[in-house]
mmCIF file of C-alpha atoms in Angstrom:
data_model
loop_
_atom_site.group_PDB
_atom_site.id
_atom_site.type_symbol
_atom_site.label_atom_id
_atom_site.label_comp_id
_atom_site.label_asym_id
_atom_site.label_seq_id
_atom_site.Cartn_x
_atom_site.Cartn_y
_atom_site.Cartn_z
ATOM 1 C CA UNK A 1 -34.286 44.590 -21.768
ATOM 2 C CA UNK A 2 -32.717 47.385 -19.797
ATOM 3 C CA UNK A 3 -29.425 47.546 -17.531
ATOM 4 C CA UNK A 4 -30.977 46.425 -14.693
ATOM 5 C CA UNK A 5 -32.452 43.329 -15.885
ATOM 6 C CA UNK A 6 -29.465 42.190 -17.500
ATOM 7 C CA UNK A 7 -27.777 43.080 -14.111
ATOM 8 C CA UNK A 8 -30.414 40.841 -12.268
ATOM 9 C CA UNK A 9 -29.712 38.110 -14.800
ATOM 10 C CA UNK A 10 -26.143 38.018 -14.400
ATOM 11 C CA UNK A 11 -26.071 37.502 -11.004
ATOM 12 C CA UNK A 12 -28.708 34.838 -10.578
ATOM 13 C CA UNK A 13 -26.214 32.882 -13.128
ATOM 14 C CA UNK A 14 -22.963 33.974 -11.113
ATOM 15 C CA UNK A 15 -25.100 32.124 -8.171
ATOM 16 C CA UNK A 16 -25.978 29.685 -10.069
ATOM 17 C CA UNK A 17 -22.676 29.105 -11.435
ATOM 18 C CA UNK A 18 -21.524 29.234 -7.683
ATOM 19 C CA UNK A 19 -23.955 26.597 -6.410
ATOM 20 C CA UNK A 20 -23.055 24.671 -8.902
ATOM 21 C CA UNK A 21 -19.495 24.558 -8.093
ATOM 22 C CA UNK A 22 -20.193 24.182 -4.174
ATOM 23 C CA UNK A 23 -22.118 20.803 -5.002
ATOM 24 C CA UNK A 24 -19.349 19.671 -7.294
ATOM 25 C CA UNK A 25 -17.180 20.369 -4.571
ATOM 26 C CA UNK A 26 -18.900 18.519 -2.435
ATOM 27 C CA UNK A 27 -19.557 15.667 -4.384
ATOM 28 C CA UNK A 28 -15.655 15.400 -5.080
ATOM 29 C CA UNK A 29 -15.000 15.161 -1.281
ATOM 30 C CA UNK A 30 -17.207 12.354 -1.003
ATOM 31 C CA UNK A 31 -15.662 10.378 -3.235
ATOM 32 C CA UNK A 32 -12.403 11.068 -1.712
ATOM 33 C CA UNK A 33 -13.699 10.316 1.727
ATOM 34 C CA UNK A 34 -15.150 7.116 -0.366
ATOM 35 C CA UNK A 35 -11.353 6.454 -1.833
ATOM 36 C CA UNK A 36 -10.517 6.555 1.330
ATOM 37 C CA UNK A 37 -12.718 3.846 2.880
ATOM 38 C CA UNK A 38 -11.761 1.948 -0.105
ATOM 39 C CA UNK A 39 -8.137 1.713 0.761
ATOM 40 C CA UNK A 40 -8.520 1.090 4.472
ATOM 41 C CA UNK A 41 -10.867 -2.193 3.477
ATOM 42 C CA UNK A 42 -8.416 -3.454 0.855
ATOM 43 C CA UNK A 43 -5.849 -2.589 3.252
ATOM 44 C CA UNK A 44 -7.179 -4.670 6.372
ATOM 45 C CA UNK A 45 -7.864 -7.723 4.053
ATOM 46 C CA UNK A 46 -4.595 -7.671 2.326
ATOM 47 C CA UNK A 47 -2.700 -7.410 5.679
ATOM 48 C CA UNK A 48 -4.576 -10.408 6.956
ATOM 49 C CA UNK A 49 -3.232 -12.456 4.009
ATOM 50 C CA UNK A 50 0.489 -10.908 4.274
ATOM 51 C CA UNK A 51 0.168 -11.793 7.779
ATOM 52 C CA UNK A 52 -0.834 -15.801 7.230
ATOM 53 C CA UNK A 53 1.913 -16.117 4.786
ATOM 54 C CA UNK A 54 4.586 -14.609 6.981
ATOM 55 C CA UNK A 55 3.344 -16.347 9.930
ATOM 56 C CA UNK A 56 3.399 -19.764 7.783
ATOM 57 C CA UNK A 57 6.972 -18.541 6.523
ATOM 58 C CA UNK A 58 8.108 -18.317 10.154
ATOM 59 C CA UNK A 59 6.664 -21.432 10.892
ATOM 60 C CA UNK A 60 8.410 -23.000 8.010
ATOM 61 C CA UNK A 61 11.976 -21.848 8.960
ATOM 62 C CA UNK A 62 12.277 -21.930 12.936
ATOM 63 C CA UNK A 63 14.057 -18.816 13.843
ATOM 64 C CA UNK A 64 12.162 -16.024 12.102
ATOM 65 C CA UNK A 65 10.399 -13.748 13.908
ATOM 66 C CA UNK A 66 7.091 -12.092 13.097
ATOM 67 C CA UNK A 67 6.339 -8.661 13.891
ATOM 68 C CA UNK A 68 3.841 -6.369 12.521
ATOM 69 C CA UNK A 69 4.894 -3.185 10.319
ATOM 70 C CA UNK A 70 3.289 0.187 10.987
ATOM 71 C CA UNK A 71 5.212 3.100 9.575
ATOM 72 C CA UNK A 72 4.012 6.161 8.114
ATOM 73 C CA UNK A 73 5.070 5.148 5.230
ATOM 74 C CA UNK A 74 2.538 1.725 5.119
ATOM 75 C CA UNK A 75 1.035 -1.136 7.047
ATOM 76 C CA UNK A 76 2.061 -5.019 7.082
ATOM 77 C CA UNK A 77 3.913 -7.725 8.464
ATOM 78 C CA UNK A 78 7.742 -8.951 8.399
ATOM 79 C CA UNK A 79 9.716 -11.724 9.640
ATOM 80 C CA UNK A 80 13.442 -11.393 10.192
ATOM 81 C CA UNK A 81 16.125 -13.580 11.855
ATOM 82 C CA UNK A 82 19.844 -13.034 12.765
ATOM 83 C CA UNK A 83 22.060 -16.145 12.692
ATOM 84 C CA UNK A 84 25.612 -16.656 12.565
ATOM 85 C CA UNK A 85 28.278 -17.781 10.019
ATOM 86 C CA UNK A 86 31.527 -19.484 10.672
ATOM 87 C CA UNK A 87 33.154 -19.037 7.732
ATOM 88 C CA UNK A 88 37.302 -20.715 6.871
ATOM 89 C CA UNK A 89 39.749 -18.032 8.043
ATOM 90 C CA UNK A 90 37.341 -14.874 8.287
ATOM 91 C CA UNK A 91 36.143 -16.080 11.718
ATOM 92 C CA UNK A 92 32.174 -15.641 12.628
ATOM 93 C CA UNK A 93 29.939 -13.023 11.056
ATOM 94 C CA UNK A 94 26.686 -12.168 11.792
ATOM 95 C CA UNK A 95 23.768 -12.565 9.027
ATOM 96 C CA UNK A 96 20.714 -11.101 8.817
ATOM 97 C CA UNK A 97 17.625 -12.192 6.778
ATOM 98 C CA UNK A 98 14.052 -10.302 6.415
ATOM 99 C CA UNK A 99 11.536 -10.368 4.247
ATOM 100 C CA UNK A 100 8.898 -7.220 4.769
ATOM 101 C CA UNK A 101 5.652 -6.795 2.732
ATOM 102 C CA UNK A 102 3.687 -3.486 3.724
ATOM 103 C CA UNK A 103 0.759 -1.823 1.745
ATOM 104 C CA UNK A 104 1.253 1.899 1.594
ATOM 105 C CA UNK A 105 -0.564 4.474 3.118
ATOM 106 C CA UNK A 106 -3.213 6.311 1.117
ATOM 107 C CA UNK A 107 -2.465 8.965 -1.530
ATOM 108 C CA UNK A 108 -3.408 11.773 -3.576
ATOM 109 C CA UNK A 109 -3.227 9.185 -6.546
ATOM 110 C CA UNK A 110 -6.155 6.711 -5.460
ATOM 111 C CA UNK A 111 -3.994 3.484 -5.782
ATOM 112 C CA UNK A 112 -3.870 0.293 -4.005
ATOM 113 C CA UNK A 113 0.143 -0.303 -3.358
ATOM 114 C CA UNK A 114 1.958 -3.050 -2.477
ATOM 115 C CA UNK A 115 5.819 -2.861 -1.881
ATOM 116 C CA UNK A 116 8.994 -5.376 -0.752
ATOM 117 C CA UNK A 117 12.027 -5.461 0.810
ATOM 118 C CA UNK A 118 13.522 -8.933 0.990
ATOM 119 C CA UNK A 119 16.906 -9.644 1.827
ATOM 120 C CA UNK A 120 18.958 -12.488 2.790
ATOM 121 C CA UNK A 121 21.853 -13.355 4.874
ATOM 122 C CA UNK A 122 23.248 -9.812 4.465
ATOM 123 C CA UNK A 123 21.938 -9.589 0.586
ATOM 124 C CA UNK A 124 19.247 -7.070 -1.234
ATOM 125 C CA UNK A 125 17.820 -9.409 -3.333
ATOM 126 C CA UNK A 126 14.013 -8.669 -3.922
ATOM 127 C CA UNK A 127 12.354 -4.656 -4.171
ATOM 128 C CA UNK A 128 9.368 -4.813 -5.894
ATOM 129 C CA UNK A 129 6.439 -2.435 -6.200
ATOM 130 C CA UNK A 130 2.600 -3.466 -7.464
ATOM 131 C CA UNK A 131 -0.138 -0.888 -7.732
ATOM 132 C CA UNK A 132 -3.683 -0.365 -9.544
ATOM 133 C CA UNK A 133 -5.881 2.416 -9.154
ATOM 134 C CA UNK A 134 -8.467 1.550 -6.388
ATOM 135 C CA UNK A 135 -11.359 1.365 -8.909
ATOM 136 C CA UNK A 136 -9.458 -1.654 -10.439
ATOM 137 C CA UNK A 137 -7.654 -3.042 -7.228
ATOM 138 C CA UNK A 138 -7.864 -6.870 -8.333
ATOM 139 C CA UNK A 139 -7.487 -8.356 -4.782
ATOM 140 C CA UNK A 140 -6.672 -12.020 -6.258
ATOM 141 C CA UNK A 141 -4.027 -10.707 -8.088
ATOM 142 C CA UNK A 142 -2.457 -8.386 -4.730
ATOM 143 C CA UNK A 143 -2.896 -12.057 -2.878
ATOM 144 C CA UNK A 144 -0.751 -13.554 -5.844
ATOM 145 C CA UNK A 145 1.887 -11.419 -5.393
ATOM 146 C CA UNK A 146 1.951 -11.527 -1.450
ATOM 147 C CA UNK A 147 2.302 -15.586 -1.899
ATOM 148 C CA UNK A 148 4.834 -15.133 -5.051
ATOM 149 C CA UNK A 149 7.174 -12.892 -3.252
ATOM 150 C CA UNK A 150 7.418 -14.442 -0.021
ATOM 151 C CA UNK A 151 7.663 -18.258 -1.472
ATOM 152 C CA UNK A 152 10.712 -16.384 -3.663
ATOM 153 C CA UNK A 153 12.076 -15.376 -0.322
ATOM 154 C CA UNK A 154 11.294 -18.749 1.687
ATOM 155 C CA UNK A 155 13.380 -20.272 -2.010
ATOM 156 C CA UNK A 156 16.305 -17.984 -1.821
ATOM 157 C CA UNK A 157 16.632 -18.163 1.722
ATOM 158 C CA UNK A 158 16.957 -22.163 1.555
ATOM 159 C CA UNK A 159 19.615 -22.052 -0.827
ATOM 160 C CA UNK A 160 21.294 -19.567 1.174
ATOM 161 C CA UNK A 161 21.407 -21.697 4.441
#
Protein backbone atom coordinates (compact mmCIF):
# COMPACT_ATOMS: atom_id res chain seq x y z
CA UNK A 1 0.00 0.00 0.00
CA UNK A 2 1.54 3.28 -1.02
CA UNK A 3 1.35 6.94 0.58
CA UNK A 4 -1.55 7.80 -1.03
CA UNK A 5 -3.73 5.07 -0.06
CA UNK A 6 -2.86 5.23 3.42
CA UNK A 7 -3.57 9.03 2.99
CA UNK A 8 -7.09 8.16 1.52
CA UNK A 9 -7.62 5.80 4.44
CA UNK A 10 -6.89 8.15 7.06
CA UNK A 11 -9.16 10.57 6.17
CA UNK A 12 -12.23 8.50 5.44
CA UNK A 13 -11.62 7.42 9.31
CA UNK A 14 -10.96 11.17 10.47
CA UNK A 15 -14.65 11.54 8.77
CA UNK A 16 -15.75 8.83 10.10
CA UNK A 17 -14.50 9.54 13.42
CA UNK A 18 -16.15 13.06 12.87
CA UNK A 19 -19.61 11.76 11.98
CA UNK A 20 -19.47 9.80 14.60
CA UNK A 21 -18.99 12.44 17.08
CA UNK A 22 -21.66 14.85 15.33
CA UNK A 23 -24.39 12.03 15.98
CA UNK A 24 -23.21 11.56 19.53
CA UNK A 25 -23.55 15.08 19.82
CA UNK A 26 -26.68 15.09 18.73
CA UNK A 27 -28.01 12.34 20.47
CA UNK A 28 -26.71 14.00 23.84
CA UNK A 29 -28.82 17.15 23.09
CA UNK A 30 -31.80 15.18 22.82
CA UNK A 31 -31.66 13.78 25.86
CA UNK A 32 -31.03 17.03 27.42
CA UNK A 33 -33.90 18.61 25.59
CA UNK A 34 -35.65 15.18 26.97
CA UNK A 35 -34.26 16.08 30.75
CA UNK A 36 -35.70 18.96 30.18
CA UNK A 37 -39.31 17.98 29.40
CA UNK A 38 -38.86 15.69 32.23
CA UNK A 39 -38.48 18.37 34.80
CA UNK A 40 -41.14 20.73 33.50
CA UNK A 41 -43.82 17.57 33.84
CA UNK A 42 -42.64 16.63 37.34
CA UNK A 43 -42.57 20.20 37.96
CA UNK A 44 -46.30 21.09 36.93
CA UNK A 45 -47.60 17.99 38.89
CA UNK A 46 -45.66 18.61 41.98
CA UNK A 47 -46.77 22.30 42.07
CA UNK A 48 -50.36 21.21 41.79
CA UNK A 49 -49.94 19.13 44.98
CA UNK A 50 -47.81 21.99 46.89
CA UNK A 51 -50.54 24.14 45.85
CA UNK A 52 -53.65 21.87 47.44
CA UNK A 53 -51.75 21.54 50.58
CA UNK A 54 -51.03 25.22 51.01
CA UNK A 55 -54.38 26.15 49.94
CA UNK A 56 -55.83 23.48 52.59
CA UNK A 57 -53.16 25.01 55.11
CA UNK A 58 -54.67 28.45 54.54
CA UNK A 59 -57.93 27.17 54.85
CA UNK A 60 -57.05 25.53 58.07
CA UNK A 61 -55.66 28.68 59.82
CA UNK A 62 -57.84 31.81 58.65
CA UNK A 63 -55.41 34.51 58.00
CA UNK A 64 -52.80 33.00 55.69
CA UNK A 65 -52.54 34.05 52.47
CA UNK A 66 -51.74 32.05 49.35
CA UNK A 67 -49.72 33.31 46.65
CA UNK A 68 -47.89 31.56 44.01
CA UNK A 69 -43.88 31.54 43.90
CA UNK A 70 -42.08 32.18 40.62
CA UNK A 71 -38.47 33.17 41.03
CA UNK A 72 -35.61 32.36 39.00
CA UNK A 73 -34.50 30.49 41.39
CA UNK A 74 -37.83 27.85 41.35
CA UNK A 75 -41.57 27.50 41.04
CA UNK A 76 -44.32 26.89 43.90
CA UNK A 77 -46.67 28.13 46.26
CA UNK A 78 -46.49 29.92 49.86
CA UNK A 79 -48.78 31.11 52.41
CA UNK A 80 -47.76 33.79 54.87
CA UNK A 81 -49.62 35.90 57.48
CA UNK A 82 -48.63 38.92 59.69
CA UNK A 83 -50.39 39.16 63.08
CA UNK A 84 -49.70 40.97 66.10
CA UNK A 85 -48.40 40.25 69.66
CA UNK A 86 -49.16 42.08 72.81
CA UNK A 87 -46.71 40.97 74.88
CA UNK A 88 -46.35 42.21 79.25
CA UNK A 89 -44.20 45.36 79.24
CA UNK A 90 -42.57 45.15 75.62
CA UNK A 91 -45.76 46.64 74.12
CA UNK A 92 -47.06 45.15 70.53
CA UNK A 93 -44.78 43.51 67.99
CA UNK A 94 -45.46 42.44 64.79
CA UNK A 95 -45.07 38.55 63.78
CA UNK A 96 -44.68 37.09 60.74
CA UNK A 97 -45.29 33.42 59.72
CA UNK A 98 -44.64 31.67 56.11
CA UNK A 99 -44.20 28.56 55.02
CA UNK A 100 -42.79 28.43 51.13
CA UNK A 101 -42.26 25.15 49.16
CA UNK A 102 -40.79 25.81 45.53
CA UNK A 103 -39.24 23.15 43.12
CA UNK A 104 -36.11 24.52 41.55
CA UNK A 105 -35.46 25.42 38.23
CA UNK A 106 -33.68 22.97 35.95
CA UNK A 107 -29.92 22.27 36.05
CA UNK A 108 -26.86 21.09 34.57
CA UNK A 109 -27.18 18.15 37.17
CA UNK A 110 -30.56 16.47 35.88
CA UNK A 111 -32.27 16.45 39.38
CA UNK A 112 -35.72 16.84 40.54
CA UNK A 113 -35.39 19.46 43.68
CA UNK A 114 -37.50 20.30 46.22
CA UNK A 115 -36.58 23.05 48.85
CA UNK A 116 -38.26 24.94 52.21
CA UNK A 117 -38.32 27.84 54.00
CA UNK A 118 -40.70 27.74 56.94
CA UNK A 119 -40.75 30.11 59.59
CA UNK A 120 -42.92 31.11 62.34
CA UNK A 121 -43.92 34.08 64.25
CA UNK A 122 -40.53 35.71 63.56
CA UNK A 123 -38.58 32.12 63.84
CA UNK A 124 -36.37 30.00 61.10
CA UNK A 125 -37.44 26.85 62.03
CA UNK A 126 -37.63 24.43 58.95
CA UNK A 127 -34.83 24.56 55.62
CA UNK A 128 -34.86 21.49 54.05
CA UNK A 129 -33.67 20.32 50.65
CA UNK A 130 -34.87 16.81 48.74
CA UNK A 131 -33.50 15.84 45.37
CA UNK A 132 -33.10 12.59 43.04
CA UNK A 133 -31.78 12.49 39.74
CA UNK A 134 -34.73 12.78 37.23
CA UNK A 135 -34.30 9.15 36.04
CA UNK A 136 -35.26 8.15 39.66
CA UNK A 137 -37.61 11.16 40.62
CA UNK A 138 -40.05 8.99 42.92
CA UNK A 139 -43.07 11.39 42.72
CA UNK A 140 -44.88 9.59 45.85
CA UNK A 141 -42.08 10.18 47.82
CA UNK A 142 -41.68 14.34 46.55
CA UNK A 143 -45.70 14.30 47.52
CA UNK A 144 -44.61 12.85 51.03
CA UNK A 145 -42.43 15.40 51.73
CA UNK A 146 -44.69 18.36 50.40
CA UNK A 147 -47.51 16.93 53.02
CA UNK A 148 -44.68 16.19 55.84
CA UNK A 149 -43.26 19.61 55.77
CA UNK A 150 -46.19 21.68 55.62
CA UNK A 151 -48.29 19.51 58.38
CA UNK A 152 -44.74 20.25 60.49
CA UNK A 153 -45.42 23.86 59.77
CA UNK A 154 -49.39 23.83 60.27
CA UNK A 155 -47.93 21.79 64.01
CA UNK A 156 -45.41 24.36 64.94
CA UNK A 157 -47.42 27.15 64.00
CA UNK A 158 -50.36 25.94 66.46
CA UNK A 159 -48.19 25.73 69.29
CA UNK A 160 -46.88 29.00 68.51
CA UNK A 161 -50.32 30.83 68.55
Amino acid sequence: MDFKQRLQKATQRGQQMRDQRRSEETAKALSEEECRRMHTSLRLELNEHIEACLRQLADNFPGFQLQTVVKDRGWGAAVNRDDVAFGSGSGRQNVFSRLEIVVRSFNEFHVLELATKGTVRNKEFLTRNHFEHLEEADMDSFKEMVDLWTLEFAEQYAAAS
